[in-house]
Amino acid sequence: MATTYRTCPVSGLQFEDQAEKLMRWNAVAGVLWLLVGGITALLVILTRWPAIKLLPADQFYLILTAHGIDMLILWILFFEMAVLYFASSTLLRCRLATPKIAWLGFWLMVVGGIMANVAIFQGESSVMFTSYVPMQAAPHFYLGIILVAVGALLGVAVFFGTLVVAKKDKTYQGSLPLVTFGALTAAIIATFTILAGAGILLPTFLWSVGLIKEIDAQLYRMVWWGLGHSSQQINVAAHVSVWYLTAAVIFGAKPLSEKVSRFAFLLYILFLQLASAHHLLSDPGMSAEWKVLNTSYFMYFAVMASMIHGFTVPGAIEAAQRRKGYTNGLFEWLRKAPWGNPVFSGMFISLVSFGFLGGISGVVLGTEQINMLMHNTFYVPGHFHTTVVTGTTLAFMSITYLLVPVLFRREMILPKLCQIQPYLFGISMSVLGLVMMGAGTLGVSRRHWDMAFSGAPFQYEWPGAAYLMMGLTGIFGVIAVIGGGLWILLVVGSLLFGKKLDGGKVSDRPTPIPGNTQAASAVAHGSDHVPVPGTVVLALLLFVCFVLYYFVNWKYLSEVWLLS
Amino acid sequence: MSAILPPSDRLWWKQPIDKVEWAWIAIAFVWGMIMFAMMIYWHVYGKQNLSNEAYKTTPEMFAAKAEKFIAENTVRTETDQNIPVVKVPAGGDGYLIARLWAWYPILELEKGQTYKIHLSSMDYNHGFSLQPVNINIQVIPGYEHVVKMTPTKEGTYAIVCNEYCGIGHHSMLGRIYVK
């Protein structure tokens, strides 16, 4: 099939025509879903803010369901499809395998996404993102999600196929680049995640149209979370890859050690799928042994992998900066980093927020006994707004500042606003996550319309601090929505009105990645080692926070009623 | 030479790992083992572990057992809905029904006594969230979960439902007295 290859004059990246179109369409579709998700976010925030309480109960639950589906599934999956095509076709400089199938996948996802949203907004499917049986949604709610999953699976297959094409056409020599390897990790996790999703959503769909009589409520939870939690692990693998990508593009950073970083990705593949257990720790149906083994990802090997990436990503940046001569003291490399460049600032806030807030809270929340203090409280959304939002979404937002000129050939408009957007969004969302966790620690429930329990036969008064936390949630939530909305305005505005940039040379055959000469390999072999003391200090700081917070929660647990 | 290019050293797996990286990997590994051991330690020596005792049941079977328990142990009724207040025998079994949208009945316990509280749902998933103690347990239809509880302080406690269960979810508030 005839296609063309364009070499971007700014970045030197080479885009194959079909892959480029698919990346653009997927990214734009993602942004549109983020817009819907953002509007619903504002409505959710303004309802949970006790002083405002905007929506009535039925509309609140409807909007909250839409917020979960549009953000966690649609925005992120569409963007991830673009990341997969980028990491395969663009980084390996080859044609995309079977673009027609990739388009079929794209349109299946579009149709499925719209179908699920129609079901939600018709009002008969306010079952939340998790859609626990036996609460039933309309059949086209399940069908929509199934179509999205099938579409995503096709995209993943095209990614795998493209890796084969690159190998066959010899467009690169040696091993895959680390970023592509990370994307491969995400794609492998995506495969078994989507199969788990099919395993539960197909029977649930059949149940909703009356062909299956009953689905066991506990079994549903176990298999559904094989989709629900593992899909967040796709995000982790994807945004860690984006961190490495950013470090490479901005600093020319190379991994401290290819071996260590790749091994850490491998640990994700081996252990992350056990995370289904994180949601079942307070359930009746599983034994304590099962819970302990699975919730720890078989002895915390996946946590170890994240701690490794948390070290090697800033370490790679520090090493690159020190090679450039920023060698004074512990932190000159960081002080002299391009903080005014939103690609870097967003990525770094994402790294810090994911590590200190999302990562630590996730491990504590996933500890078998401590989970009883937090299960289904507001702590849970607090945790995942600092993983999937400040981690994944912010990483995707920041890389977009790079993609708009390179992929869409448009200059970003309003550069001053572009500079502040990652700070506005990243910091307010981090504080939002923190105060949500605070409210959850005080017992406030997630997915709950009324802290005053109107219509209940009894009264219960939450502590004053809980109301304070929920008020702060409202304030920082609104700021975060403004920060996210600003990003959408900047991106859409740039696509429509940004200065057009030169597309660069077009050729009808790919230019392979030049191989290394023997001499270059010899130089690279261990001889340019740079120590990274600043990163060591940051990592130890993370570790101290981690240990303290972990044991503080055991202390809290030791003070509640005795349970056995 | 960077993360977006193939490794410059084709034999990258033969490159030595720096001491500092090894040290961090070792720290992460040991910390993981400590956290893993901590959960097991707490099962042996800790006083707050979620019960493993659970049975398959049906709403009808569970409701029948709960109604029998309520009929035998009710001490008074409260509120204009006449919700029974049931004194659970010290060291004995108590039943708590979760349903749209109520926790039924009100339980009365004594501080320092250990009770076997049976939890199940009549319809959807519900969430047993004891406040202000802040203990949270999932309640699932078709499963009877037997949780041993020992209250440590007197007072009036609320049971909030913290698993979304439909339009009346926010009004699903129960009560436990500890004397």
PDB file of N, CA, C and O in Angstrom, chain A residues 61 126 133-134 175 178-179 216 218 221 245 254 259 282-283 288 300 307 368-369 372-373 375-376 441 447 458 516 525 529 557 560 562-564, chain B residues 1 3-4 6 8-9 12-13 15 18 24 32 39 43 47-49 52 56 123 125 132 134 136 138 140 143 148 150 162-164 169-170 173:
ATOM      1  N   TYR A  61     -25.915  11.325  40.347  1.00  0.00           N
ATOM      2  CA  TYR A  61     -25.402   9.982  40.085  1.00  0.00           C
ATOM      3  C   TYR A  61     -25.237   9.741  38.588  1.00  0.00           C
ATOM      4  O   TYR A  61     -24.319   9.050  38.149  1.00  0.00           O
ATOM      5  N   SER A 126     -27.506   4.906  35.464  1.00  0.00           N
ATOM      6  CA  SER A 126     -26.687   5.565  36.489  1.00  0.00           C
ATOM      7  C   SER A 126     -26.147   4.507  37.437  1.00  0.00           C
ATOM      8  O   SER A 126     -26.548   4.415  38.589  1.00  0.00           O
ATOM      9  N   VAL A 133     -23.160  -5.583  39.433  1.00  0.00           N
ATOM     10  CA  VAL A 133     -24.431  -6.292  39.420  1.00  0.00           C
ATOM     11  C   VAL A 133     -24.809  -6.556  40.878  1.00  0.00           C
ATOM     12  O   VAL A 133     -23.919  -6.607  41.725  1.00  0.00           O
ATOM     13  N   PRO A 134     -26.075  -6.731  41.177  1.00  0.00           N
ATOM     14  CA  PRO A 134     -27.243  -6.820  40.299  1.00  0.00           C
ATOM     15  C   PRO A 134     -27.898  -5.474  39.930  1.00  0.00           C
ATOM     16  O   PRO A 134     -28.993  -5.478  39.367  1.00  0.00           O
ATOM     17  N   SER A 175      17.894  -3.426  19.740  1.00  0.00           N
ATOM     18  CA  SER A 175      16.659  -3.595  20.504  1.00  0.00           C
ATOM     19  C   SER A 175      15.740  -2.398  20.327  1.00  0.00           C
ATOM     20  O   SER A 175      16.151  -1.347  19.837  1.00  0.00           O
ATOM     21  N   LEU A 178      13.659   2.343  24.519  1.00  0.00           N
ATOM     22  CA  LEU A 178      13.021   2.141  25.822  1.00  0.00           C
ATOM     23  C   LEU A 178      11.559   2.597  25.816  1.00  0.00           C
ATOM     24  O   LEU A 178      10.686   1.947  26.388  1.00  0.00           O
ATOM     25  N   VAL A 179      11.280   3.737  25.180  1.00  0.00           N
ATOM     26  CA  VAL A 179       9.908   4.263  25.176  1.00  0.00           C
ATOM     27  C   VAL A 179       8.971   3.285  24.467  1.00  0.00           C
ATOM     28  O   VAL A 179       7.854   3.021  24.925  1.00  0.00           O
ATOM     29  N   ASP A 216     -23.251 -13.809  39.615  1.00  0.00           N
ATOM     30  CA  ASP A 216     -22.847 -13.736  41.018  1.00  0.00           C
ATOM     31  C   ASP A 216     -22.188 -12.382  41.303  1.00  0.00           C
ATOM     32  O   ASP A 216     -21.263 -11.963  40.603  1.00  0.00           O
ATOM     33  N   GLN A 218     -20.282 -11.311  43.712  1.00  0.00           N
ATOM     34  CA  GLN A 218     -18.867 -11.325  44.107  1.00  0.00           C
ATOM     35  C   GLN A 218     -17.962 -11.658  42.918  1.00  0.00           C
ATOM     36  O   GLN A 218     -16.932 -11.021  42.726  1.00  0.00           O
ATOM     37  N   ARG A 221     -17.471  -8.673  40.765  1.00  0.00           N
ATOM     38  CA  ARG A 221     -16.491  -7.716  41.300  1.00  0.00           C
ATOM     39  C   ARG A 221     -15.059  -8.182  41.019  1.00  0.00           C
ATOM     40  O   ARG A 221     -14.194  -7.386  40.661  1.00  0.00           O
ATOM     41  N   LEU A 245      10.080   9.583  27.492  1.00  0.00           N
ATOM     42  CA  LEU A 245      10.060  10.286  26.211  1.00  0.00           C
ATOM     43  C   LEU A 245      10.377  11.767  26.413  1.00  0.00           C
ATOM     44  O   LEU A 245      11.203  12.347  25.698  1.00  0.00           O
ATOM     45  N   LYS A 254      19.411   9.818  28.355  1.00  0.00           N
ATOM     46  CA  LYS A 254      19.304   8.383  28.091  1.00  0.00           C
ATOM     47  C   LYS A 254      19.151   7.683  29.434  1.00  0.00           C
ATOM     48  O   LYS A 254      19.560   8.208  30.461  1.00  0.00           O
ATOM     49  N   LYS A 259      19.081  -1.855  31.242  1.00  0.00           N
ATOM     50  CA  LYS A 259      18.736  -3.131  31.860  1.00  0.00           C
ATOM     51  C   LYS A 259      17.744  -2.912  33.012  1.00  0.00           C
ATOM     52  O   LYS A 259      16.734  -3.600  33.100  1.00  0.00           O
ATOM     53  N   SER A 282     -12.058  -5.761  51.403  1.00  0.00           N
ATOM     54  CA  SER A 282     -13.086  -5.737  52.446  1.00  0.00           C
ATOM     55  C   SER A 282     -14.290  -6.581  52.036  1.00  0.00           C
ATOM     56  O   SER A 282     -15.381  -6.396  52.540  1.00  0.00           O
ATOM     57  N   ASP A 283     -14.083  -7.497  51.088  1.00  0.00           N
ATOM     58  CA  ASP A 283     -15.170  -8.348  50.602  1.00  0.00           C
ATOM     59  C   ASP A 283     -15.235  -9.647  51.394  1.00  0.00           C
ATOM     60  O   ASP A 283     -14.230 -10.097  51.941  1.00  0.00           O
ATOM     61  N   ALA A 288      -8.038 -14.500  53.456  1.00  0.00           N
ATOM     62  CA  ALA A 288      -6.975 -13.553  53.798  1.00  0.00           C
ATOM     63  C   ALA A 288      -5.693 -13.866  53.037  1.00  0.00           C
ATOM     64  O   ALA A 288      -4.990 -12.962  52.595  1.00  0.00           O
ATOM     65  N   TYR A 300       4.952  -7.230  46.449  1.00  0.00           N
ATOM     66  CA  TYR A 300       5.322  -5.845  46.127  1.00  0.00           C
ATOM     67  C   TYR A 300       6.333  -5.695  45.001  1.00  0.00           C
ATOM     68  O   TYR A 300       7.055  -4.713  44.936  1.00  0.00           O
ATOM     69  N   MET A 307       9.048   2.181  42.077  1.00  0.00           N
ATOM     70  CA  MET A 307      10.102   2.900  42.810  1.00  0.00           C
ATOM     71  C   MET A 307      11.354   3.007  41.939  1.00  0.00           C
ATOM     72  O   MET A 307      12.057   4.019  41.976  1.00  0.00           O
ATOM     73  N   GLU A 368      -3.815  -4.956  53.197  1.00  0.00           N
ATOM     74  CA  GLU A 368      -5.052  -5.694  53.475  1.00  0.00           C
ATOM     75  C   GLU A 368      -5.844  -5.131  54.650  1.00  0.00           C
ATOM     76  O   GLU A 368      -7.008  -4.772  54.511  1.00  0.00           O
ATOM     77  N   GLN A 369      -5.222  -5.020  55.814  1.00  0.00           N
ATOM     78  CA  GLN A 369      -5.986  -4.588  56.983  1.00  0.00           C
ATOM     79  C   GLN A 369      -6.278  -3.085  56.955  1.00  0.00           C
ATOM     80  O   GLN A 369      -7.381  -2.654  57.320  1.00  0.00           O
ATOM     81  N   MET A 372      -9.496  -1.434  55.470  1.00  0.00           N
ATOM     82  CA  MET A 372     -10.776  -1.285  56.189  1.00  0.00           C
ATOM     83  C   MET A 372     -11.015   0.143  56.658  1.00  0.00           C
ATOM     84  O   MET A 372     -12.148   0.535  56.904  1.00  0.00           O
ATOM     85  N   LEU A 373      -9.943   0.918  56.817  1.00  0.00           N
ATOM     86  CA  LEU A 373     -10.104   2.314  57.243  1.00  0.00           C
ATOM     87  C   LEU A 373     -10.530   3.208  56.080  1.00  0.00           C
ATOM     88  O   LEU A 373     -10.937   4.352  56.295  1.00  0.00           O
ATOM     89  N   HIS A 375     -11.770   1.816  52.665  1.00  0.00           N
ATOM     90  CA  HIS A 375     -12.566   1.212  51.594  1.00  0.00           C
ATOM     91  C   HIS A 375     -13.831   2.024  51.319  1.00  0.00           C
ATOM     92  O   HIS A 375     -14.599   2.309  52.237  1.00  0.00           O
ATOM     93  N   ASN A 376     -14.002   2.390  50.053  1.00  0.00           N
ATOM     94  CA  ASN A 376     -15.193   3.139  49.615  1.00  0.00           C
ATOM     95  C   ASN A 376     -15.345   4.511  50.254  1.00  0.00           C
ATOM     96  O   ASN A 376     -16.411   5.116  50.168  1.00  0.00           O
ATOM     97  N   THR A 441     -10.090   9.938  55.198  1.00  0.00           N
ATOM     98  CA  THR A 441      -9.536   9.489  56.472  1.00  0.00           C
ATOM     99  C   THR A 441     -10.517   9.755  57.609  1.00  0.00           C
ATOM    100  O   THR A 441     -10.568   9.021  58.586  1.00  0.00           O
ATOM    101  N   ARG A 447     -19.020   8.649  46.213  1.00  0.00           N
ATOM    102  CA  ARG A 447     -20.278   8.395  45.516  1.00  0.00           C
ATOM    103  C   ARG A 447     -21.478   8.592  46.426  1.00  0.00           C
ATOM    104  O   ARG A 447     -22.355   7.725  46.527  1.00  0.00           O
ATOM    105  N   PHE A 458     -32.324   8.516  61.179  1.00  0.00           N
ATOM    106  CA  PHE A 458     -31.455   9.002  62.258  1.00  0.00           C
ATOM    107  C   PHE A 458     -30.647  10.192  61.771  1.00  0.00           C
ATOM    108  O   PHE A 458     -30.695  10.556  60.600  1.00  0.00           O
ATOM    109  N   ASN A 516      24.574   2.235  14.956  1.00  0.00           N
ATOM    110  CA  ASN A 516      25.768   2.730  15.629  1.00  0.00           C
ATOM    111  C   ASN A 516      27.005   2.086  15.036  1.00  0.00           C
ATOM    112  O   ASN A 516      27.005   0.917  14.689  1.00  0.00           O
ATOM    113  N   HIS A 525      29.968   2.252  26.128  1.00  0.00           N
ATOM    114  CA  HIS A 525      30.022   1.135  27.055  1.00  0.00           C
ATOM    115  C   HIS A 525      30.577   1.532  28.430  1.00  0.00           C
ATOM    116  O   HIS A 525      31.751   1.378  28.728  1.00  0.00           O
ATOM    117  N   HIS A 529      29.817   7.353  32.727  1.00  0.00           N
ATOM    118  CA  HIS A 529      29.000   7.301  33.929  1.00  0.00           C
ATOM    119  C   HIS A 529      29.051   8.629  34.693  1.00  0.00           C
ATOM    120  O   HIS A 529      30.101   9.212  34.898  1.00  0.00           O
ATOM    121  N   LEU A 557      -5.119   2.176  62.674  1.00  0.00           N
ATOM    122  CA  LEU A 557      -5.869   0.917  62.649  1.00  0.00           C
ATOM    123  C   LEU A 557      -5.908   0.292  64.033  1.00  0.00           C
ATOM    124  O   LEU A 557      -6.936  -0.247  64.461  1.00  0.00           O
ATOM    125  N   VAL A 560      -8.995   1.283  66.362  1.00  0.00           N
ATOM    126  CA  VAL A 560     -10.426   1.052  66.135  1.00  0.00           C
ATOM    127  C   VAL A 560     -10.900  -0.186  66.884  1.00  0.00           C
ATOM    128  O   VAL A 560     -10.117  -0.845  67.577  1.00  0.00           O
ATOM    129  N   LEU A 562     -11.952  -3.908  67.942  1.00  0.00           N
ATOM    130  CA  LEU A 562     -11.231  -5.130  67.636  1.00  0.00           C
ATOM    131  C   LEU A 562     -12.067  -5.963  66.659  1.00  0.00           C
ATOM    132  O   LEU A 562     -13.278  -6.097  66.804  1.00  0.00           O
ATOM    133  N   LEU A 563     -11.392  -6.510  65.679  1.00  0.00           N
ATOM    134  CA  LEU A 563     -12.074  -7.295  64.650  1.00  0.00           C
ATOM    135  C   LEU A 563     -11.301  -8.577  64.425  1.00  0.00           C
ATOM    136  O   LEU A 563     -10.074  -8.566  64.423  1.00  0.00           O
ATOM    137  N   SER A 564     -12.029  -9.661  64.242  1.00  0.00           N
ATOM    138  CA  SER A 564     -11.312 -10.892  63.902  1.00  0.00           C
ATOM    139  C   SER A 564     -12.224 -11.829  63.135  1.00  0.00           C
ATOM    140  O   SER A 564     -13.411 -11.610  63.072  1.00  0.00           O
TER     141      SER A 564
ATOM    142  N   MET B   1      21.222   7.089  21.452  1.00  0.00           N
ATOM    143  CA  MET B   1      21.757   7.634  22.700  1.00  0.00           C
ATOM    144  C   MET B   1      20.659   8.100  23.642  1.00  0.00           C
ATOM    145  O   MET B   1      20.905   8.795  24.602  1.00  0.00           O
ATOM    146  N   ALA B   3      16.291   7.553  25.162  1.00  0.00           N
ATOM    147  CA  ALA B   3      15.212   6.593  25.370  1.00  0.00           C
ATOM    148  C   ALA B   3      14.315   6.440  24.151  1.00  0.00           C
ATOM    149  O   ALA B   3      13.500   5.539  24.103  1.00  0.00           O
ATOM    150  N   ILE B   4      14.457   7.349  23.146  1.00  0.00           N
ATOM    151  CA  ILE B   4      13.618   7.175  21.964  1.00  0.00           C
ATOM    152  C   ILE B   4      14.390   6.533  20.811  1.00  0.00           C
ATOM    153  O   ILE B   4      13.874   6.420  19.714  1.00  0.00           O
ATOM    154  N   PRO B   6      17.052   3.113  19.681  1.00  0.00           N
ATOM    155  CA  PRO B   6      17.536   1.815  20.168  1.00  0.00           C
ATOM    156  C   PRO B   6      18.765   2.035  21.036  1.00  0.00           C
ATOM    157  O   PRO B   6      19.530   2.977  20.806  1.00  0.00           O
ATOM    158  N   SER B   8      22.271   2.407  22.423  1.00  0.00           N
ATOM    159  CA  SER B   8      23.467   2.601  21.605  1.00  0.00           C
ATOM    160  C   SER B   8      24.394   1.401  21.741  1.00  0.00           C
ATOM    161  O   SER B   8      25.104   1.044  20.810  1.00  0.00           O
ATOM    162  N   ASP B   9      24.379   0.786  22.900  1.00  0.00           N
ATOM    163  CA  ASP B   9      25.171  -0.426  23.081  1.00  0.00           C
ATOM    164  C   ASP B   9      24.259  -1.612  22.797  1.00  0.00           C
ATOM    165  O   ASP B   9      23.319  -1.873  23.533  1.00  0.00           O
ATOM    166  N   TRP B  12      23.289  -4.154  25.554  1.00  0.00           N
ATOM    167  CA  TRP B  12      22.963  -3.344  26.743  1.00  0.00           C
ATOM    168  C   TRP B  12      22.788  -4.189  27.995  1.00  0.00           C
ATOM    169  O   TRP B  12      23.018  -3.736  29.092  1.00  0.00           O
ATOM    170  N   TRP B  13      22.383  -5.436  27.828  1.00  0.00           N
ATOM    171  CA  TRP B  13      22.165  -6.255  29.028  1.00  0.00           C
ATOM    172  C   TRP B  13      23.459  -6.681  29.687  1.00  0.00           C
ATOM    173  O   TRP B  13      23.462  -7.247  30.756  1.00  0.00           O
ATOM    174  N   GLN B  15      25.829  -4.332  30.200  1.00  0.00           N
ATOM    175  CA  GLN B  15      26.387  -3.156  30.881  1.00  0.00           C
ATOM    176  C   GLN B  15      26.252  -3.323  32.393  1.00  0.00           C
ATOM    177  O   GLN B  15      25.219  -3.785  32.874  1.00  0.00           O
ATOM    178  N   ASP B  18      25.073   0.522  38.037  1.00  0.00           N
ATOM    179  CA  ASP B  18      25.782   1.381  38.976  1.00  0.00           C
ATOM    180  C   ASP B  18      25.434   1.020  40.434  1.00  0.00           C
ATOM    181  O   ASP B  18      24.332   0.585  40.723  1.00  0.00           O
ATOM    182  N   TRP B  24      19.406   1.424  45.531  1.00  0.00           N
ATOM    183  CA  TRP B  24      17.984   1.810  45.529  1.00  0.00           C
ATOM    184  C   TRP B  24      17.093   0.594  45.278  1.00  0.00           C
ATOM    185  O   TRP B  24      16.043   0.429  45.907  1.00  0.00           O
ATOM    186  N   GLY B  32       9.615  -3.639  50.312  1.00  0.00           N
ATOM    187  CA  GLY B  32       8.498  -4.467  49.863  1.00  0.00           C
ATOM    188  C   GLY B  32       8.323  -5.694  50.749  1.00  0.00           C
ATOM    189  O   GLY B  32       7.205  -6.046  51.133  1.00  0.00           O
ATOM    190  N   MET B  39       1.666  -7.422  56.891  1.00  0.00           N
ATOM    191  CA  MET B  39       0.281  -7.913  56.812  1.00  0.00           C
ATOM    192  C   MET B  39       0.144  -9.261  57.497  1.00  0.00           C
ATOM    193  O   MET B  39      -0.834  -9.547  58.176  1.00  0.00           O
ATOM    194  N   HIS B  43      -1.842 -10.407  61.075  1.00  0.00           N
ATOM    195  CA  HIS B  43      -2.779 -11.530  61.200  1.00  0.00           C
ATOM    196  C   HIS B  43      -2.469 -12.347  62.445  1.00  0.00           C
ATOM    197  O   HIS B  43      -3.366 -12.919  63.059  1.00  0.00           O
ATOM    198  N   LYS B  47      -4.858  -6.886  66.264  1.00  0.00           N
ATOM    199  CA  LYS B  47      -6.202  -7.101  66.794  1.00  0.00           C
ATOM    200  C   LYS B  47      -7.293  -6.639  65.822  1.00  0.00           C
ATOM    201  O   LYS B  47      -8.461  -6.600  66.172  1.00  0.00           O
ATOM    202  N   GLN B  48      -6.913  -6.208  64.644  1.00  0.00           N
ATOM    203  CA  GLN B  48      -7.906  -5.771  63.674  1.00  0.00           C
ATOM    204  C   GLN B  48      -7.690  -6.505  62.360  1.00  0.00           C
ATOM    205  O   GLN B  48      -6.918  -6.084  61.519  1.00  0.00           O
ATOM    206  N   ASN B  49      -8.346  -7.633  62.223  1.00  0.00           N
ATOM    207  CA  ASN B  49      -8.270  -8.383  60.976  1.00  0.00           C
ATOM    208  C   ASN B  49      -9.679  -8.719  60.519  1.00  0.00           C
ATOM    209  O   ASN B  49     -10.531  -9.075  61.334  1.00  0.00           O
ATOM    210  N   ASN B  52     -12.547 -14.150  57.892  1.00  0.00           N
ATOM    211  CA  ASN B  52     -12.584 -14.976  56.687  1.00  0.00           C
ATOM    212  C   ASN B  52     -13.851 -15.798  56.598  1.00  0.00           C
ATOM    213  O   ASN B  52     -14.016 -16.582  55.679  1.00  0.00           O
ATOM    214  N   LYS B  56     -22.238 -18.797  51.285  1.00  0.00           N
ATOM    215  CA  LYS B  56     -23.207 -18.456  50.244  1.00  0.00           C
ATOM    216  C   LYS B  56     -24.598 -18.517  50.876  1.00  0.00           C
ATOM    217  O   LYS B  56     -24.880 -19.368  51.718  1.00  0.00           O
ATOM    218  N   ASP B 123     -30.430  -7.018  48.211  1.00  0.00           N
ATOM    219  CA  ASP B 123     -30.626  -6.574  46.821  1.00  0.00           C
ATOM    220  C   ASP B 123     -29.286  -6.255  46.151  1.00  0.00           C
ATOM    221  O   ASP B 123     -28.654  -7.124  45.591  1.00  0.00           O
ATOM    222  N   ASN B 125     -25.226  -4.338  46.036  1.00  0.00           N
ATOM    223  CA  ASN B 125     -24.081  -4.133  46.912  1.00  0.00           C
ATOM    224  C   ASN B 125     -24.374  -2.969  47.863  1.00  0.00           C
ATOM    225  O   ASN B 125     -24.987  -1.974  47.463  1.00  0.00           O
ATOM    226  N   PRO B 132     -18.299   7.178  64.114  1.00  0.00           N
ATOM    227  CA  PRO B 132     -17.035   7.738  63.641  1.00  0.00           C
ATOM    228  C   PRO B 132     -15.831   6.820  63.807  1.00  0.00           C
ATOM    229  O   PRO B 132     -14.702   7.284  63.695  1.00  0.00           O
ATOM    230  N   ASN B 134     -14.888   4.522  61.799  1.00  0.00           N
ATOM    231  CA  ASN B 134     -14.316   4.370  60.457  1.00  0.00           C
ATOM    232  C   ASN B 134     -13.795   2.966  60.185  1.00  0.00           C
ATOM    233  O   ASN B 134     -12.621   2.756  59.924  1.00  0.00           O
ATOM    234  N   ASN B 136     -14.822  -0.043  57.449  1.00  0.00           N
ATOM    235  CA  ASN B 136     -15.594  -0.130  56.207  1.00  0.00           C
ATOM    236  C   ASN B 136     -15.531  -1.532  55.626  1.00  0.00           C
ATOM    237  O   ASN B 136     -14.444  -2.040  55.357  1.00  0.00           O
ATOM    238  N   GLN B 138     -17.441  -4.282  52.755  1.00  0.00           N
ATOM    239  CA  GLN B 138     -18.347  -4.456  51.616  1.00  0.00           C
ATOM    240  C   GLN B 138     -19.431  -5.482  51.972  1.00  0.00           C
ATOM    241  O   GLN B 138     -19.131  -6.525  52.552  1.00  0.00           O
ATOM    242  N   ILE B 140     -22.348  -7.827  50.233  1.00  0.00           N
ATOM    243  CA  ILE B 140     -22.656  -8.307  48.890  1.00  0.00           C
ATOM    244  C   ILE B 140     -23.857  -9.249  48.935  1.00  0.00           C
ATOM    245  O   ILE B 140     -23.907 -10.129  49.805  1.00  0.00           O
ATOM    246  N   TYR B 143     -24.044 -13.412  49.805  1.00  0.00           N
ATOM    247  CA  TYR B 143     -22.957 -13.811  50.703  1.00  0.00           C
ATOM    248  C   TYR B 143     -23.269 -13.361  52.124  1.00  0.00           C
ATOM    249  O   TYR B 143     -23.669 -12.219  52.348  1.00  0.00           O
ATOM    250  N   LYS B 148     -16.411 -10.888  63.458  1.00  0.00           N
ATOM    251  CA  LYS B 148     -16.317 -10.788  64.926  1.00  0.00           C
ATOM    252  C   LYS B 148     -15.891  -9.379  65.302  1.00  0.00           C
ATOM    253  O   LYS B 148     -14.851  -8.896  64.845  1.00  0.00           O
ATOM    254  N   THR B 150     -15.478  -6.424  68.539  1.00  0.00           N
ATOM    255  CA  THR B 150     -15.439  -6.106  69.960  1.00  0.00           C
ATOM    256  C   THR B 150     -15.399  -4.587  70.109  1.00  0.00           C
ATOM    257  O   THR B 150     -14.358  -3.977  69.864  1.00  0.00           O
ATOM    258  N   ASN B 162     -21.782   3.157  52.258  1.00  0.00           N
ATOM    259  CA  ASN B 162     -20.811   3.824  51.381  1.00  0.00           C
ATOM    260  C   ASN B 162     -20.557   3.060  50.085  1.00  0.00           C
ATOM    261  O   ASN B 162     -19.540   3.251  49.447  1.00  0.00           O
ATOM    262  N   GLU B 163     -21.498   2.193  49.705  1.00  0.00           N
ATOM    263  CA  GLU B 163     -21.459   1.675  48.333  1.00  0.00           C
ATOM    264  C   GLU B 163     -22.715   2.177  47.641  1.00  0.00           C
ATOM    265  O   GLU B 163     -23.826   1.957  48.135  1.00  0.00           O
ATOM    266  N   TYR B 164     -22.542   2.842  46.521  1.00  0.00           N
ATOM    267  CA  TYR B 164     -23.668   3.443  45.807  1.00  0.00           C
ATOM    268  C   TYR B 164     -24.755   2.386  45.536  1.00  0.00           C
ATOM    269  O   TYR B 164     -24.471   1.317  44.986  1.00  0.00           O
ATOM    270  N   HIS B 169     -29.646   6.183  48.283  1.00  0.00           N
ATOM    271  CA  HIS B 169     -28.377   5.803  48.919  1.00  0.00           C
ATOM    272  C   HIS B 169     -28.023   6.692  50.118  1.00  0.00           C
ATOM    273  O   HIS B 169     -27.627   6.196  51.180  1.00  0.00           O
ATOM    274  N   HIS B 170     -28.201   8.002  49.950  1.00  0.00           N
ATOM    275  CA  HIS B 170     -27.774   8.923  51.009  1.00  0.00           C
ATOM    276  C   HIS B 170     -28.645   8.832  52.259  1.00  0.00           C
ATOM    277  O   HIS B 170     -28.255   9.311  53.316  1.00  0.00           O
ATOM    278  N   LEU B 173     -29.033   5.101  56.513  1.00  0.00           N
ATOM    279  CA  LEU B 173     -28.228   5.321  57.714  1.00  0.00           C
ATOM    280  C   LEU B 173     -28.752   4.388  58.799  1.00  0.00           C
ATOM    281  O   LEU B 173     -29.964   4.322  59.039  1.00  0.00           O
TER     282      LEU B 173
END
